PDB file of C-alpha atoms in Angstrom:
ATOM      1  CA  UNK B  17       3.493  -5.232  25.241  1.00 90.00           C
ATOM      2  CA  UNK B  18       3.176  -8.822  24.652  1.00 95.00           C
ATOM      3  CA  UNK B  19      -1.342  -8.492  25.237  1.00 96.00           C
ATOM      4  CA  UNK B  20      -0.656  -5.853  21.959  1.00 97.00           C
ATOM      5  CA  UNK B  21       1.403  -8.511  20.100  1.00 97.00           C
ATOM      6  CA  UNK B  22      -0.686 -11.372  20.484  1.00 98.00           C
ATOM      7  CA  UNK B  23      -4.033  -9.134  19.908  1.00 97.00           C
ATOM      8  CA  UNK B  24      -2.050  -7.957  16.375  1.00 98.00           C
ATOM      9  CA  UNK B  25      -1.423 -11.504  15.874  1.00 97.00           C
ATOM     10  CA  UNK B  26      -4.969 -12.198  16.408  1.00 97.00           C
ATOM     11  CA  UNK B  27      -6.560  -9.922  14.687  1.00 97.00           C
ATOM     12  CA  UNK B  28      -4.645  -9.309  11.553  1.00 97.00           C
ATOM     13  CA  UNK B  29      -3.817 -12.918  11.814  1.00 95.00           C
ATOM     14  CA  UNK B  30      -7.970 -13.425  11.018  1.00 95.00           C
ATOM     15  CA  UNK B  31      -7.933 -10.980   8.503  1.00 95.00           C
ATOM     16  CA  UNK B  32      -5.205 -12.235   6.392  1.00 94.00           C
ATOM     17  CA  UNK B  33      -7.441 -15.694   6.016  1.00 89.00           C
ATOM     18  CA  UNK B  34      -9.371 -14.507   3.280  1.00 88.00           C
ATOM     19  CA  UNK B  35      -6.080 -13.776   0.953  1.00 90.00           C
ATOM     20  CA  UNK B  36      -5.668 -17.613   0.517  1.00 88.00           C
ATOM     21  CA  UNK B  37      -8.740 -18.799  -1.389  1.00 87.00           C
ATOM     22  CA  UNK B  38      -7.577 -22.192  -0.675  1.00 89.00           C
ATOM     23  CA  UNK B  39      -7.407 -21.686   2.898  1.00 90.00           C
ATOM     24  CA  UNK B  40     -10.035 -19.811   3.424  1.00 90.00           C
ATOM     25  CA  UNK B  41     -12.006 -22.310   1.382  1.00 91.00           C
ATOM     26  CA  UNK B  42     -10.700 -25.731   3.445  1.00 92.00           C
ATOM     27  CA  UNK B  43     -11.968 -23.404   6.668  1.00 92.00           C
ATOM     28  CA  UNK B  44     -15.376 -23.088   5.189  1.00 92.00           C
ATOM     29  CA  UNK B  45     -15.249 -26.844   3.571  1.00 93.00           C
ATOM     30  CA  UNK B  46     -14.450 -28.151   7.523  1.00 94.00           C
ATOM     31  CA  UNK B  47     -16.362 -25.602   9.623  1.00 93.00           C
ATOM     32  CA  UNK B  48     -19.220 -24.519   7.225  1.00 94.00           C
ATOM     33  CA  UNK B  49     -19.956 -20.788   6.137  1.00 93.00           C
ATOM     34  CA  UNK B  50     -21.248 -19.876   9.096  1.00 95.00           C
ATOM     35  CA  UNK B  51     -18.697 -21.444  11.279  1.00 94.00           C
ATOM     36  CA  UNK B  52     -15.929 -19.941   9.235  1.00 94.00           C
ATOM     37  CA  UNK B  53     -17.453 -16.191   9.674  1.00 94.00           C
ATOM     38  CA  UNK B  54     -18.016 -16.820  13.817  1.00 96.00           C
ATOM     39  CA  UNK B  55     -14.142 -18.222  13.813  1.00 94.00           C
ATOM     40  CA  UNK B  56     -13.270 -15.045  11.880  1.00 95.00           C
ATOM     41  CA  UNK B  57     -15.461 -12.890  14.515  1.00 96.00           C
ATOM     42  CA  UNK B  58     -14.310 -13.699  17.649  1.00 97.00           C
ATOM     43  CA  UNK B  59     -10.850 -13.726  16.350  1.00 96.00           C
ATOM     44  CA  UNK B  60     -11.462 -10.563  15.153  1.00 97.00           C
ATOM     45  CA  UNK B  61     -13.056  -9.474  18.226  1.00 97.00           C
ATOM     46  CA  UNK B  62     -10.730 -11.285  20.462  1.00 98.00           C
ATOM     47  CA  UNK B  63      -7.623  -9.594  18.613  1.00 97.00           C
ATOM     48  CA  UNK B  64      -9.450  -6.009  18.986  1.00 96.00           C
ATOM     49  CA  UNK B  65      -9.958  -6.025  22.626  1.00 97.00           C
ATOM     50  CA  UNK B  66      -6.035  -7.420  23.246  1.00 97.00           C
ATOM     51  CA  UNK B  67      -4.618  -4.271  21.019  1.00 97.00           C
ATOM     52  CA  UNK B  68      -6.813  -2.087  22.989  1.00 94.00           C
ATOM     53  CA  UNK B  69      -5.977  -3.265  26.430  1.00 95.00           C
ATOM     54  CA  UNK B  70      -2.022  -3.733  25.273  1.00 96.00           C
ATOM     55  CA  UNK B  71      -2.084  -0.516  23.505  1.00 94.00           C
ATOM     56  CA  UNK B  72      -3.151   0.960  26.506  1.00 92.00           C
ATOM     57  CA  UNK B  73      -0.932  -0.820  28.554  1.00 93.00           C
ATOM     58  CA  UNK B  74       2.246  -0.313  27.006  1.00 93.00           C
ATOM     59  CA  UNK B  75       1.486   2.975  27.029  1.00 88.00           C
ATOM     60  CA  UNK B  76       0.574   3.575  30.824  1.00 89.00           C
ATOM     61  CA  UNK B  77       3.603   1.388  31.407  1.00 90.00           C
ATOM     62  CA  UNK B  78       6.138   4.439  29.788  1.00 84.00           C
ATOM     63  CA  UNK B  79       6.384   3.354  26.389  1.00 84.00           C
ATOM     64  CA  UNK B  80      10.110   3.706  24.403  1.00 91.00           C
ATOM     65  CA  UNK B  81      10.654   6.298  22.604  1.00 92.00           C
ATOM     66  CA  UNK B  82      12.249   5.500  19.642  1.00 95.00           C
ATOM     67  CA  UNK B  83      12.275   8.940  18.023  1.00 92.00           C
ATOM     68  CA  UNK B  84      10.494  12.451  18.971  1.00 94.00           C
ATOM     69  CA  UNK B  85       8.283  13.536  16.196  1.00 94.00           C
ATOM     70  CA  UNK B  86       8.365  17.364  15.413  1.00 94.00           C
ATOM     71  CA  UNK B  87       5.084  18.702  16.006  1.00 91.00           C
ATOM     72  CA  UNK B  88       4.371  19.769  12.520  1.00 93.00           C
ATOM     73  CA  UNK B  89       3.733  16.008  12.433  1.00 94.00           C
ATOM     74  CA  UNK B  90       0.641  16.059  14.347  1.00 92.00           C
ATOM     75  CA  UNK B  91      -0.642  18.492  11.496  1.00 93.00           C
ATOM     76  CA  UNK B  92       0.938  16.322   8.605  1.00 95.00           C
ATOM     77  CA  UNK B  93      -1.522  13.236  10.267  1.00 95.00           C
ATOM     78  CA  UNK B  94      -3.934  15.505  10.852  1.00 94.00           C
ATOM     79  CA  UNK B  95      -4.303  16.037   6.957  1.00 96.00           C
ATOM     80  CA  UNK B  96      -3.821  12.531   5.849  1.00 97.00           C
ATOM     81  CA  UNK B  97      -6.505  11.267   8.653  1.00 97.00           C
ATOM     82  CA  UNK B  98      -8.762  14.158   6.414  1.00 97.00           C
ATOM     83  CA  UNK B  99      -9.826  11.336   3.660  1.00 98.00           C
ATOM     84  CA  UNK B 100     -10.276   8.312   5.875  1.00 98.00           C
ATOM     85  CA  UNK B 101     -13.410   7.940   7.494  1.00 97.00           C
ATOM     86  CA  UNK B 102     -14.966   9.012   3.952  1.00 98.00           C
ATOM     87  CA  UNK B 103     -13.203   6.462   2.387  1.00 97.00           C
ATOM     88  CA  UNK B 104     -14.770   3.545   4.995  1.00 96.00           C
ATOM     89  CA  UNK B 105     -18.062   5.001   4.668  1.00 96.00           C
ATOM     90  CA  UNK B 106     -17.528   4.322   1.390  1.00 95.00           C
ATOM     91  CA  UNK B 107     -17.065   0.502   1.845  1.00 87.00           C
ATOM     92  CA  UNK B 108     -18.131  -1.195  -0.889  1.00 85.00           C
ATOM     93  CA  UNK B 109     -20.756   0.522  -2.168  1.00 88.00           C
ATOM     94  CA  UNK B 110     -20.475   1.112  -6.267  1.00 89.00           C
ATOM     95  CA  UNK B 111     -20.138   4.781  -6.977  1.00 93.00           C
ATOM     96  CA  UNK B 112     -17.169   7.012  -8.143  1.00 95.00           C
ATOM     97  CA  UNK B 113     -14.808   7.026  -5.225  1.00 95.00           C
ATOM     98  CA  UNK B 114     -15.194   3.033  -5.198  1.00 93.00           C
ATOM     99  CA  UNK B 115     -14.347   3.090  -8.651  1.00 92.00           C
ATOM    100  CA  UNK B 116     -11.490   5.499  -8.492  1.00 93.00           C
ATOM    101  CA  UNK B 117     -10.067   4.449  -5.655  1.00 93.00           C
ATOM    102  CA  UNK B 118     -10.764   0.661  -6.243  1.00 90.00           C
ATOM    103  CA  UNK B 119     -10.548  -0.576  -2.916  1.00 93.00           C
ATOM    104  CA  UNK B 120     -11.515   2.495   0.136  1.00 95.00           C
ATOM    105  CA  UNK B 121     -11.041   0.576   2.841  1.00 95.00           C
ATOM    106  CA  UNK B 122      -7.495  -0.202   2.394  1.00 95.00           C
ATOM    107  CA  UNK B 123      -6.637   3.052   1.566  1.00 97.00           C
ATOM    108  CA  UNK B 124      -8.041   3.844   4.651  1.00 97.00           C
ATOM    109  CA  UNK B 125      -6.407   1.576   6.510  1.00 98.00           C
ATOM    110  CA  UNK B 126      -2.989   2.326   5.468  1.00 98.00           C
ATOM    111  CA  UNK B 127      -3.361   6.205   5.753  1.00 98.00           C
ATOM    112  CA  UNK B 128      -4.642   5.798   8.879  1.00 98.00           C
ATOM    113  CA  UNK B 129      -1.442   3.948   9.343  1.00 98.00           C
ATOM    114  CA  UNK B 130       0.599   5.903   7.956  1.00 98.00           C
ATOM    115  CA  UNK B 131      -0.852   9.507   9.333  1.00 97.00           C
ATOM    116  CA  UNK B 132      -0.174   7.831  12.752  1.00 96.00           C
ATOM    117  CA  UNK B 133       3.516   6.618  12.371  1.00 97.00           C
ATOM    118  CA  UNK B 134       4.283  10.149  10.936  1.00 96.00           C
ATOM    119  CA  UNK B 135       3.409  11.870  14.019  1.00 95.00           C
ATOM    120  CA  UNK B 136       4.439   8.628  16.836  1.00 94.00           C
ATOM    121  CA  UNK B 137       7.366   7.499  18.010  1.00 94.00           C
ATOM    122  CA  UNK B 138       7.498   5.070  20.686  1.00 95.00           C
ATOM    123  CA  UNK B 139       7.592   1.196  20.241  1.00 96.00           C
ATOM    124  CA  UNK B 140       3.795   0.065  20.649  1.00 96.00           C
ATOM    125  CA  UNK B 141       2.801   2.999  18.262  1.00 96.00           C
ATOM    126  CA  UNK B 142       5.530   1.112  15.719  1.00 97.00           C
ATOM    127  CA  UNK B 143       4.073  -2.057  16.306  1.00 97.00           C
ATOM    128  CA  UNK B 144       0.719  -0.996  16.256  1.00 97.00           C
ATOM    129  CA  UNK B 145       0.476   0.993  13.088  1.00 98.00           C
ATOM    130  CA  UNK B 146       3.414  -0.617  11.323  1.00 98.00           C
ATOM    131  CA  UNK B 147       1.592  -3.676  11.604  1.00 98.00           C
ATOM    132  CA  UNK B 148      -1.990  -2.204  10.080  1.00 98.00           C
ATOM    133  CA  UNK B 149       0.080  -0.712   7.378  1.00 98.00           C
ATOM    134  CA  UNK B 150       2.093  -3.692   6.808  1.00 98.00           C
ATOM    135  CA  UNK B 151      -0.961  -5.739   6.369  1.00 97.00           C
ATOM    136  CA  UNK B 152      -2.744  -3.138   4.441  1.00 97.00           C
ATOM    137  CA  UNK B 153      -0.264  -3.139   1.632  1.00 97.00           C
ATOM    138  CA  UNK B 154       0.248  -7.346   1.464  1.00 96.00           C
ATOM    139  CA  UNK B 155      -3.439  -7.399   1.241  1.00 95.00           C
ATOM    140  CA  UNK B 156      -3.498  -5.487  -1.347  1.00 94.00           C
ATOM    141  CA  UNK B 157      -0.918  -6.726  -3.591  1.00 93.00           C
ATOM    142  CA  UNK B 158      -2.830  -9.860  -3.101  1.00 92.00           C
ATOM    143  CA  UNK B 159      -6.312  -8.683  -4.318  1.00 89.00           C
ATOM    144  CA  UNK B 160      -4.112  -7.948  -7.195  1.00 88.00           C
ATOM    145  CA  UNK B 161      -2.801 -11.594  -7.165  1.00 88.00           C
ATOM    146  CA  UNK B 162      -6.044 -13.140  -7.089  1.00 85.00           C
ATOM    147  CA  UNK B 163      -7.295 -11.291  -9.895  1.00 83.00           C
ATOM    148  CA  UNK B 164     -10.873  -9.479  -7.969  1.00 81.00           C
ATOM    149  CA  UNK B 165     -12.214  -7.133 -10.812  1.00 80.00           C
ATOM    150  CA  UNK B 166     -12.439  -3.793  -9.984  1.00 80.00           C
ATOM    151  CA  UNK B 167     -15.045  -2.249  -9.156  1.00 83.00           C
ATOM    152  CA  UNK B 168     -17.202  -0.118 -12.100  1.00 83.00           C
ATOM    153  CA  UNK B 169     -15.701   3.526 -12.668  1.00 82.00           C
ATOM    154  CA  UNK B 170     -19.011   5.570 -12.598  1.00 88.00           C
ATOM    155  CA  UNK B 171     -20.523   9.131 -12.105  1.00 93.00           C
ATOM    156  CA  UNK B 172     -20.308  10.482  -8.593  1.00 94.00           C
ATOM    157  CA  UNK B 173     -23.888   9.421  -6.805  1.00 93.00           C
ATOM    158  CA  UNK B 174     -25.572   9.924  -4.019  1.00 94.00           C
ATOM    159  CA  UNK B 175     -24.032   7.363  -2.363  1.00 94.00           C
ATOM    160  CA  UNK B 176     -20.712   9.368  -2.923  1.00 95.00           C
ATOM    161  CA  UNK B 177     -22.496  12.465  -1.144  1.00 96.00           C
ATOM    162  CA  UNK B 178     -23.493  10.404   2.063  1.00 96.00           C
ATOM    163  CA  UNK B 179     -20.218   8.733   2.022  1.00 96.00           C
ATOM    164  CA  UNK B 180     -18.535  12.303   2.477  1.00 97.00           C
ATOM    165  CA  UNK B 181     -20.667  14.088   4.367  1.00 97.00           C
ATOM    166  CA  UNK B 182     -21.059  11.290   7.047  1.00 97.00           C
ATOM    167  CA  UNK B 183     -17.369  10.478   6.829  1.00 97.00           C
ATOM    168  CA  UNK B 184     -16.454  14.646   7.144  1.00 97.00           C
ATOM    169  CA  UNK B 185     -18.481  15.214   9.882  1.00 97.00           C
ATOM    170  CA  UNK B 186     -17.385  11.474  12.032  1.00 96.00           C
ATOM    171  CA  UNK B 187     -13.854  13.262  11.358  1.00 96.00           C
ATOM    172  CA  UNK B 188     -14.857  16.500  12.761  1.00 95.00           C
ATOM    173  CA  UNK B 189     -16.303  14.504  16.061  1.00 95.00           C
ATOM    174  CA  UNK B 190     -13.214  11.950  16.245  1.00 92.00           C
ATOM    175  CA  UNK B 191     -10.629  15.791  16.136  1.00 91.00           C
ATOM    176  CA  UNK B 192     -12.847  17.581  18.387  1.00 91.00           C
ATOM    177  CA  UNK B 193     -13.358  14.984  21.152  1.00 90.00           C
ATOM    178  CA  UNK B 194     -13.497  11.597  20.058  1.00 90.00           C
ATOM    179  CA  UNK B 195     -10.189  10.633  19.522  1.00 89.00           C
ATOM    180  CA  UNK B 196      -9.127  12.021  23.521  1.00 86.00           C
ATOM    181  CA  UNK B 197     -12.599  10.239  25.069  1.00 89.00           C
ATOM    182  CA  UNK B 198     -11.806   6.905  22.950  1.00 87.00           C
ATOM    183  CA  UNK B 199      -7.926   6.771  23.195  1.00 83.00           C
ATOM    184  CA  UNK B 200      -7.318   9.199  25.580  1.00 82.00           C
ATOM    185  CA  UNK B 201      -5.172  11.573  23.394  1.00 82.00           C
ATOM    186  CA  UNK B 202      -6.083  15.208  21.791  1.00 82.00           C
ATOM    187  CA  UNK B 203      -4.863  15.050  18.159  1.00 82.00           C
ATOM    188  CA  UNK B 204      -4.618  19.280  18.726  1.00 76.00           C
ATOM    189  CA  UNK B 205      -3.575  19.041  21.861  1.00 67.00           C
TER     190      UNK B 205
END
């Protein structure tokens, strides 16, 4: 449990840099732009492979249950999980989803989160995707904060399209056999 703490801490640690302007911009002021962005990677990257491997751990190990999800839950997540690889597709390309949805990747994020929580119960899956949703929400109530425009509502485009299509059918892939071969559980299953 602790490799999945300290990757979390890692990781979402990084990503929390760029809220603080002032921080972010005494990191570039000492290191330099591009020294700032490989700090952020191998954080990043560091923090990825520790929640994977403690993830993975604490699960091997007999995770706690803390409660037993019905399995309607599984179709609940199912559902949410429906809108979020369309949404980072999207990314931050102009187009009507970006501009309805203002920012797609932490919408993403925090269904993903959420969708997850709904139908887990045991204490990494807590940590894990309480943590992602946690940080999804603070970082958006500070791109609020800071005052980023939104982005331009517009007409759907084609970017839109691609966004979907590619997002629908990485879904499809992740339900059908992704999601076991990657993480080693069948959402269905």
């Amino acid at each position: 449990m602790l490799l999945l703490v300290l990757g979390l801490f890692l990781f979402l640690g990084a990503h929390t840099l760029p809220m603080s302007r002032d921080r972010r911009a005494g990191l570039v002021a000492r290191l330099g732009e591009g020294g700032y962005k490989g700090l952020f990677t191998a954080l990043s990257l560091a923090g990825l492979v520790l929640i994977v491997w403690g993830y993975g751990q604490a699960r091997a190990e007999g995770a706690l249950l803390l409660w037993d999800p019905p399995r309607w839950t599984r179709h609940l997540a199912a559902l949410l999980l429906v809108p979020v690889f369309p949404l980072l597709a999207v990314g931050k390309r102009d187009g009507f989803i970006r501009g309805t949805v203002k920012h797609p990747m932490l919408t993403a994020v925090k269904l993903w989160a959420a969708a997850h929580l709904i139908a887990n119960g045991t204490l990494p899956d807590v940590l894990l995707f309480g943590s992602f949703l946690a940080w999804a929400v603070v970082d958006r109530i500070s791109v609020k904060r800071r005052g980023e425009p939104n982005p331009p509502r517009s007409p759907w485009t084609r970017g839109d399209t691609i966004a979907v299509v590619a997002g629908l059918a990485l879904y499809a892939a992740f339900a059908w056999r992704l999601h076991l071969w990657l993480i080693g559980v069948s959402p269905f299953g």
